[in-house]
Amino acid sequence: MSYQEPIYDVAKLGHAELLTPKFDESLRFFTEVYGLDVVATEGDSAYLRAWGDHDLTSLKLTASHQAGLGHVGWRAMSPQALERRVAALEAYGIQGRWIDGDVGHGKAYRFTGIGGHEMELYFESEKYRAPEGKQAYLPNQPQKYHGRGVAVERIDHINLLTRDVVEMRTFAAETLGFKLREHLIPGGQGEEVGAWMSLMNKAHDLAITKEPAAGASGRLHHLAYYASTREEVLRAAEIFMENDVFIEFGPAKHSRTQGFFLYVYEPGGNRIEVFAGGFHIFEPDWEPVTWGTEVKGRSTAWGLECPPSFHEHATPLL
Amino acid sequence: MSYQEPIYDVAKLGHAELLTPKFDESLRFFTEVYGLDVVATEGDSAYLRAWGDHDLTSLKLTASHQAGLGHVGWRAMSPQALERRVAALEAYGIQGRWIDGDVGHGKAYRFTGIGGHEMELYFESEKYRAPEGKQAYLPNQPQKYHGRGVAVERIDHINLLTRDVVEMRTFAAETLGFKLREHLIPGGQGEEVGAWMSLMNKAHDLAITKEPAAGASGRLHHLAYYASTREEVLRAAEIFMENDVFIEFGPAKHSRTQGFFLYVYEPGGNRIEVFAGGFHIFEPDWEPVTWGTEVKGRSTAWGLECPPSFHEHATPLL
Amino acid sequence: MSYQEPIYDVAKLGHAELLTPKFDESLRFFTEVYGLDVVATEGDSAYLRAWGDHDLTSLKLTASHQAGLGHVGWRAMSPQALERRVAALEAYGIQGRWIDGDVGHGKAYRFTGIGGHEMELYFESEKYRAPEGKQAYLPNQPQKYHGRGVAVERIDHINLLTRDVVEMRTFAAETLGFKLREHLIPGGQGEEVGAWMSLMNKAHDLAITKEPAAGASGRLHHLAYYASTREEVLRAAEIFMENDVFIEFGPAKHSRTQGFFLYVYEPGGNRIEVFAGGFHIFEPDWEPVTWGTEVKGRSTAWGLECPPSFHEHATPLL
Amino acid sequence: MSYQEPIYDVAKLGHAELLTPKFDESLRFFTEVYGLDVVATEGDSAYLRAWGDHDLTSLKLTASHQAGLGHVGWRAMSPQALERRVAALEAYGIQGRWIDGDVGHGKAYRFTGIGGHEMELYFESEKYRAPEGKQAYLPNQPQKYHGRGVAVERIDHINLLTRDVVEMRTFAAETLGFKLREHLIPGGQGEEVGAWMSLMNKAHDLAITKEPAAGASGRLHHLAYYASTREEVLRAAEIFMENDVFIEFGPAKHSRTQGFFLYVYEPGGNRIEVFAGGFHIFEPDWEPVTWGTEVKGRSTAWGLECPPSFHEHATPLL
């Protein structure tokens, strides 16, 4: 029987490292406005977490001369799965290196993905153990809900730019086991400009979109955390408004993923999303949805048009 | 390396068959009030679906002399996974039989689970293809959102009663690969009375709770469909109120799963839930949460007490 | 003591009459999609109501050669208040006439307001008495919540265009007792282009905006019904999307009134709003808020820009 | 013509004074958990406000040997209306006295209402002018939305206990112009045990319920602030849970007023509500709704039963 079985060797988006040229302002944004907590600081970096993250940290914020992605960390399902995926990466021609780990996780295989983004794959991860005063009332919740700022719940997904979407999504599928859920080919033919991929039941853990700038590599479109409800996204808009955060796009409903979204720029320039809802995929034989048009109601479900900046702004700035 | 890898051979709760002694009234409830659509009728059964189910049907409603569970269908990840799980069942001492299939799915391995519930495992499943007039605006949505009645989105989970919770959850783990997420041992010692298990990222696909009646077997506690938001659950309460449906419990927030719930009895007597939210589990090494107490705020998050009927009513009635 | 006491002689926006060149399609929109019920038909008109309207009818839909406003009906507080307001109108130089009434209300003083809109003022109004099958579970609710389509709750406000906003709002204040709540003078000086006025606690029952077309008179910008929650507005967007209704603007949050809005065109061409929230005014000495700018975040709270059509489209079309 | 015109001489519930034997803990509750801000402290009292209150202060919290109501302040429509209402009170046999005012308002007529509650009536009220850093983005909002704790929006209503409900509501109607909206006579005959009255468009500003204890006088059932949405009430439950605040009842939907409610006890013992929604009354000839039964679904809309404490607990404790 020749049915191709899906691979479940990578469990989730574990963390991302964002670079910022305005470290103090970015840190204030992520803590006071976005609602993350700092769990550690080391060198030029702060390590942050959302109240609903079960791991110790999901965001590493690092001072740098420019904004952008430091790296993105994917957590493997098991030590064995980690070995299998490293073998697959190397078979694909990727040559990475093992590092000892970082705050929150153990040894990791660090490599540059197709598209030019620094990535790492690891299994050993430190669970968050809430100290006195931060313990949640419910023992299945890692930390007390604090309600501060937007109070996003947990890390959700990342969107990376690349010159060749098909090449990068093929790499992600073949080495890490990402499943293609939806992709966009404007006009229904020609170049694919977006792909939405996931590891398990979410509609996407990784979005890949077309890099508009020739010569650019490894750029970040946005990093998204999850808000528990659509109402929390509306509340986020209110909080961003009151805190003079630039709202680029939303709140509105995505066509792809069906998520309810809101995009802002953090002070360092990185685009940050608050994301809620989104459909789930339970079908092992999901047929990727091909989006062929960008007519009304296809870019966003209810017809809101994308601002041009959404296709142009990325970090690092060029 | 001795790390036990998780098994992902079963993808999801595919469908359930409910028995009802009041077929016409039950059918009216599920269509007009709960908001499902009929896709087929055959013999004494109607096959229904929610607008967000990607498979053809998720509920088989069958006329019978009494209420209860007909059977529950689990969809395997692949043909190979189906074979592996059948082998595991048989190695566990379960002797089932292959059936040719039913409306919506192909050949299935039918067996009686520990706990006395009829179950089936299958891979081939018919995707829903919406006819003209029911096609959704968004191509990643299987059917138009109609907004009729409660308009639940998709099948979510099932709760089954058994005399020995540990025995049944061990069986579910070892044969089908269910992961134990949370369990309840009142007072922190003694008999386990509840277990919440899932296949992939949900907090539960299957709940197992202690059968209170000696000698009873194979009974149903409840079947749940997913509502897209908490507000939809509140709207459901309004619709049940206006349609004289008995509301047993909720809307409120569960402690286990953190879902926002509402329980009613359909006219045939089966308990039906509308469920929204719930936390998701992305950790491959999730440590099951042991709930040891039933003090305030532990049975439900915000302190609402369970009505006694919730621990007593099940179908078939005794 | 010379404190000017507020006048409470007009209670509410009672009803509006909309004209449509596509009567059947408009009627289908208002019943199946917007969620109103027909209570009577007479001649070229249908009389409709929302489930939460306490009066018999709030919308008269009339077949006509073009779209637009037929008339708007304001309900007086008492027979005495009606007499006082008619006297005030006549003292202001308005010469109307008494009509015997219409479906849903008794004798009315019909006149043409400053701005050229047909208006009527009346006191006697027929309460809705729900027939068997439409009676609400709660006796303080006039009709069962049916959940059909958008299922708007009740009539809310109307926005009328006029060439001279100050002239029309002065007329509304001096004759009918409308209170000025907010007004808009772009750049902080020069011509006033918008005024929001209310009768009691709402932020507005009547909005007056600048007519862009020279020579036009008596045109309608939009009619709005109230949705119970912001989530109902989001649900409305979903329903409009699925029913191919053109969404012009929203869902988003207004700066003025702070309401959560969604604008569509009904098939006849009239702009229709679904409105939720909005702040309430309990202060008898409210100081009108002067909006002087149209910078980001001022046209809508979270920065969404007005589409040009919002300033141009009105009915009748020119 | 003998139609009785409604009186609009009292505009709103302006403020309440609560007494607490645990001042510091109560103050922490009202600021950190409930989300009010302190605007002044004087003697044994702190003066607080919600972010959406247009007046300077809506709550005076005063240290005392026991919990309970200090007084309730009603704001008149105008100086003339104040004089008329004082005359009506005195004609009714109430003998009050003028005081010079307090933080937030000018001279007031202080009196003891039927039922034994201290009340005051005043017109001059200080508007809140937000200092730098607290100014809202929208100029029609008195203060920045801070999102801290429950972040209630504004004062809403108060519920007072009395031995004779009809006597007290008659007094409220005849002297202050409260309109009877709904009342409760269990079994449809016999003693009236509850009355819901309002001044303008709200379903209630004042609820009057039967004092269960013989000899008790002037007791408080609860004070309520408004939350902007039902979702904010659910969020409040989460915040109360995480902060170990005792949740007595809710979240659920009231039958009377149709509001979405949540009751807790603040540390001093006073019952505090978070209230959202509620229907509005625009009809000048509203017929009071008589509730005759307390069967399922009548005490609360969706069937949740009142805990016994809800009929027994009041402050001061006996």
Coordinates of C-alpha atoms in Angstrom, one line a residue, chain C:
Chain C
M1 CA -31.9 81.4 37.9
S2 CA -31.3 81.2 34.2
Y3 CA -30.2 77.6 33.7
Q4 CA -31.8 76.3 30.5
E5 CA -33.6 73.1 31.3
P6 CA -33.4 70.2 28.8
I7 CA -36.6 69.3 27.0
Y8 CA -37.8 65.7 27.0
D9 CA -40.8 65.9 24.7
V10 CA -39.7 63.5 22.1
A11 CA -39.0 59.9 23.3
K12 CA -37.4 58.1 20.4
L13 CA -37.0 57.3 16.8
G14 CA -40.2 55.4 16.2
H15 CA -39.8 54.2 12.6
A16 CA -38.5 55.0 9.2
E17 CA -39.9 54.5 5.7
L18 CA -37.4 53.3 3.1
L19 CA -38.1 53.5 -0.6
T20 CA -36.7 50.8 -2.9
P21 CA -36.8 50.2 -6.6
K22 CA -36.3 46.5 -6.0
F23 CA -39.0 45.7 -3.5
D24 CA -38.9 41.9 -3.6
E25 CA -35.1 41.8 -3.2
S26 CA -35.1 44.4 -0.5
L27 CA -37.9 42.6 1.4
R28 CA -35.9 39.4 1.2
F29 CA -32.8 41.2 2.5
F30 CA -34.7 42.7 5.4
T31 CA -36.4 39.5 6.4
E32 CA -34.0 36.6 5.6
V33 CA -30.7 38.4 5.9
Y34 CA -31.2 41.3 8.3
G35 CA -33.7 39.3 10.3
L36 CA -36.8 41.4 10.5
D37 CA -40.4 40.1 10.5
V38 CA -43.2 41.4 8.4
V39 CA -46.3 42.4 10.4
A40 CA -48.4 43.8 7.7
T41 CA -48.5 44.7 4.0
E42 CA -50.6 47.4 2.6
G43 CA -50.6 48.8 -0.9
D44 CA -47.0 49.1 -2.0
S45 CA -45.6 48.8 1.5
A46 CA -44.6 46.1 3.9
Y47 CA -44.3 46.9 7.6
L48 CA -41.5 45.2 9.5
R49 CA -40.2 44.9 13.0
A50 CA -37.2 43.6 14.9
W51 CA -37.7 41.0 17.6
G52 CA -36.8 43.5 20.3
D53 CA -38.9 46.4 19.1
H54 CA -41.7 47.1 21.6
D55 CA -43.8 48.9 19.0
L56 CA -45.6 47.0 16.3
T57 CA -43.4 48.2 13.5
S58 CA -40.2 50.2 13.0
L59 CA -39.7 49.9 9.3
K60 CA -42.0 50.7 6.4
L61 CA -40.6 49.4 3.1
T62 CA -42.2 50.9 0.1
A63 CA -41.8 50.1 -3.6
S64 CA -40.7 53.2 -5.5
H65 CA -38.9 54.2 -8.7
Q66 CA -35.8 55.0 -6.7
A67 CA -34.2 54.3 -3.3
G68 CA -34.3 56.8 -0.5
L69 CA -36.1 57.9 2.6
G70 CA -39.9 58.0 2.6
H71 CA -40.2 59.6 6.0
V72 CA -38.9 59.3 9.5
G73 CA -41.3 59.1 12.5
W74 CA -40.5 60.5 15.9
R75 CA -42.6 59.4 18.9
A76 CA -43.6 62.1 21.3
M77 CA -43.5 61.6 25.1
S78 CA -47.2 62.4 25.6
P79 CA -50.2 63.9 23.9
Q80 CA -49.3 67.2 25.6
A81 CA -45.7 66.9 24.5
L82 CA -46.9 66.3 20.9
E83 CA -48.9 69.5 21.0
R84 CA -46.0 71.5 22.4
R85 CA -43.6 70.2 19.7
V86 CA -46.1 71.0 17.0
A87 CA -46.4 74.5 18.4
A88 CA -42.6 74.8 18.4
L89 CA -42.4 73.6 14.8
E90 CA -45.0 76.1 13.7
A91 CA -43.3 78.9 15.6
Y92 CA -40.1 77.9 13.8
G93 CA -41.9 78.5 10.5
I94 CA -42.5 74.9 9.6
Q95 CA -46.0 74.3 8.3
G96 CA -47.0 70.7 8.5
R97 CA -50.3 68.9 8.4
W98 CA -52.1 66.3 10.5
I99 CA -52.6 62.8 9.0
D100 CA -54.8 60.1 10.5
G101 CA -52.0 57.7 11.1
D102 CA -50.6 54.6 9.6
V103 CA -50.1 50.9 10.5
G104 CA -48.7 51.0 14.0
H105 CA -49.5 54.6 15.0
G106 CA -52.3 57.1 15.3
K107 CA -52.6 60.7 14.1
A108 CA -49.3 62.3 13.2
Y109 CA -48.1 65.7 12.4
R110 CA -46.3 65.4 9.0
F111 CA -43.8 68.0 7.9
T112 CA -40.7 68.6 5.9
G113 CA -37.7 69.2 8.1
I114 CA -34.9 71.6 7.4
G115 CA -32.8 69.5 5.1
G116 CA -35.8 68.5 3.1
H117 CA -36.6 65.2 4.8
E118 CA -40.2 64.1 5.4
M119 CA -40.8 63.7 9.1
E120 CA -43.8 63.0 11.3
L121 CA -44.4 63.3 15.0
Y122 CA -47.0 61.2 16.8
F123 CA -47.8 59.9 20.2
E124 CA -50.3 57.1 19.8
S125 CA -48.4 53.9 19.0
E126 CA -49.5 50.3 18.8
K127 CA -47.6 48.0 21.1
Y128 CA -46.7 44.6 19.6
R129 CA -48.5 41.7 21.1
A130 CA -46.8 38.5 20.0
P131 CA -49.1 35.8 18.7
E132 CA -48.9 32.2 19.9
G133 CA -45.5 30.8 18.7
K134 CA -43.8 34.1 18.8
Q135 CA -44.1 34.8 22.5
A136 CA -40.8 35.3 24.2
Y137 CA -39.8 33.2 27.2
L138 CA -39.2 36.3 29.2
P139 CA -42.3 38.5 29.5
N140 CA -40.2 41.7 29.3
Q141 CA -39.2 40.9 25.8
P142 CA -41.7 41.7 23.1
Q143 CA -41.1 38.7 20.9
K144 CA -39.1 35.5 20.8
Y145 CA -35.5 35.8 19.7
H146 CA -35.5 33.9 16.5
G147 CA -31.8 34.0 15.6
R148 CA -32.6 34.2 11.9
G149 CA -30.0 36.1 9.8
V150 CA -28.4 39.0 11.5
A151 CA -31.3 39.1 13.9
V152 CA -30.9 42.8 14.8
E153 CA -32.6 43.7 18.0
R154 CA -34.4 47.1 17.5
I155 CA -34.3 50.3 15.5
D156 CA -31.5 52.5 16.6
H157 CA -30.7 55.7 14.7
I158 CA -30.8 57.5 11.3
N159 CA -28.3 59.6 9.5
L160 CA -29.6 62.3 7.2
L161 CA -27.7 64.5 4.7
T162 CA -28.1 68.2 4.5
R163 CA -26.3 71.1 2.8
D164 CA -26.1 73.1 6.1
V165 CA -25.4 71.0 9.1
V166 CA -25.6 73.8 11.6
E167 CA -28.9 75.0 10.3
M168 CA -30.4 71.5 10.5
R169 CA -29.1 70.7 13.9
T170 CA -30.3 74.0 15.3
F171 CA -33.8 73.2 13.9
A172 CA -33.7 69.7 15.4
A173 CA -32.7 71.2 18.8
E174 CA -35.1 74.0 18.9
T175 CA -38.2 72.3 17.6
L176 CA -37.8 68.7 18.7
G177 CA -35.5 69.0 21.7
F178 CA -32.5 67.0 20.2
K179 CA -29.4 67.5 22.3
L180 CA -26.1 68.1 20.5
R181 CA -23.6 65.4 21.7
E182 CA -20.7 65.7 19.2
H183 CA -19.9 67.6 16.0
L184 CA -17.2 67.6 13.5
I185 CA -15.4 70.6 12.1
P186 CA -12.5 69.4 10.0
G187 CA -9.3 71.2 10.9
G188 CA -11.0 72.7 13.9
Q189 CA -12.4 75.7 12.0
G190 CA -14.6 76.4 9.0
E191 CA -17.7 74.4 8.1
E192 CA -19.3 71.9 10.4
V193 CA -19.8 68.7 8.4
G194 CA -21.3 66.4 11.0
A195 CA -23.5 66.5 14.1
W196 CA -24.6 63.7 16.4
M197 CA -27.7 64.4 18.4
S198 CA -29.9 62.4 20.8
L199 CA -33.1 62.6 22.7
M200 CA -32.4 60.7 26.0
N201 CA -29.4 58.5 27.0
K202 CA -28.1 57.3 23.7
A203 CA -25.1 58.9 22.1
H204 CA -27.2 59.5 19.0
D205 CA -30.7 59.0 17.6
L206 CA -30.0 61.3 14.7
A207 CA -26.8 62.0 12.8
I208 CA -26.7 64.9 10.4
T209 CA -23.9 64.9 7.8
K210 CA -22.9 67.3 5.1
E211 CA -24.6 66.6 1.7
P212 CA -21.8 66.5 -0.8
A213 CA -23.9 67.2 -3.9
A214 CA -25.1 70.7 -4.7
G215 CA -28.8 70.8 -5.2
A216 CA -29.5 67.5 -3.5
S217 CA -32.1 67.6 -0.7
G218 CA -33.7 65.1 1.7
R219 CA -31.2 62.3 1.1
L220 CA -30.5 59.4 3.4
H221 CA -27.0 58.4 4.5
H222 CA -28.1 55.4 6.5
L223 CA -30.6 53.7 8.8
A224 CA -29.2 51.6 11.7
Y225 CA -30.6 48.9 13.8
Y226 CA -29.1 47.8 17.1
A227 CA -27.3 44.5 17.5
S228 CA -27.1 43.2 21.1
T229 CA -23.3 42.7 21.2
R230 CA -20.2 43.4 19.2
E231 CA -20.0 39.7 18.6
E232 CA -23.4 39.9 16.8
V233 CA -21.9 42.5 14.5
L234 CA -19.1 40.1 13.7
R235 CA -21.6 37.4 13.1
A236 CA -23.5 39.9 10.8
A237 CA -20.4 40.3 8.7
E238 CA -20.3 36.5 8.3
I239 CA -23.9 36.4 7.3
F240 CA -23.6 39.2 4.8
M241 CA -20.5 37.5 3.4
E242 CA -22.4 34.3 2.9
N243 CA -25.3 36.1 1.3
D244 CA -23.3 38.2 -1.2
V245 CA -24.3 41.4 0.5
F246 CA -21.9 44.2 -0.3
I247 CA -20.0 45.3 2.8
E248 CA -18.9 48.8 2.5
F249 CA -17.3 49.6 5.8
G250 CA -16.5 47.8 9.0
P251 CA -16.8 46.0 11.3
A252 CA -14.8 48.6 13.3
K253 CA -15.3 51.1 16.0
H254 CA -16.6 54.6 15.5
S255 CA -14.8 57.5 17.0
R256 CA -18.0 59.5 17.3
T257 CA -20.5 57.5 19.5
Q258 CA -17.9 54.8 20.1
G259 CA -20.3 52.3 18.5
F260 CA -19.2 49.2 16.8
F261 CA -20.4 49.3 13.2
L262 CA -20.9 47.5 9.9
Y263 CA -22.4 49.1 6.8
V264 CA -23.9 47.4 3.8
Y265 CA -26.1 48.3 0.9
E266 CA -29.5 46.6 0.8
P267 CA -30.5 45.5 -2.7
G268 CA -32.4 48.7 -3.3
G269 CA -29.3 50.8 -2.7
N270 CA -30.0 52.2 0.7
R271 CA -27.1 52.0 3.1
I272 CA -27.9 50.0 6.2
E273 CA -25.9 49.7 9.4
V274 CA -25.6 47.1 12.1
F275 CA -24.6 49.0 15.3
A276 CA -23.7 47.8 18.7
G277 CA -22.4 49.4 21.9
G278 CA -21.9 53.1 21.8
F279 CA -21.5 55.1 25.0
H280 CA -24.4 56.5 26.9
I281 CA -24.9 60.0 28.2
F282 CA -26.4 60.5 31.6
E283 CA -25.2 64.0 32.2
P284 CA -27.9 66.7 31.8
D285 CA -25.2 69.3 31.2
W286 CA -23.2 67.4 28.6
E287 CA -20.8 69.6 26.8
P288 CA -20.8 68.8 23.0
V289 CA -17.5 67.3 21.9
T290 CA -16.0 69.2 19.0
W291 CA -13.9 67.0 16.7
G292 CA -11.5 69.1 14.9
T293 CA -9.4 66.7 12.9
E294 CA -9.7 63.7 10.7
V295 CA -6.2 62.3 11.4
K296 CA -5.7 58.6 12.0
G297 CA -7.7 57.2 14.8
R298 CA -10.2 60.0 14.6
S299 CA -12.4 58.9 11.8
T300 CA -12.5 55.5 13.3
A301 CA -11.2 54.7 16.7
W302 CA -8.6 52.1 15.7
G303 CA -7.4 53.8 12.5
L304 CA -9.5 52.1 9.8
E305 CA -9.9 54.7 7.0
C306 CA -13.3 55.6 5.6
P307 CA -13.8 54.4 2.0
P308 CA -14.5 57.3 -0.3
S309 CA -18.0 55.9 -1.0
F310 CA -18.9 56.5 2.6
H311 CA -18.8 60.3 1.8
E312 CA -20.4 60.0 -1.6
H313 CA -23.0 57.3 -1.7
A314 CA -26.5 58.3 -0.5
T315 CA -30.0 57.7 -1.6
P316 CA -31.7 58.6 -3.8
L317 CA -28.7 58.2 -6.1
L318 CA -28.1 61.3 -8.2

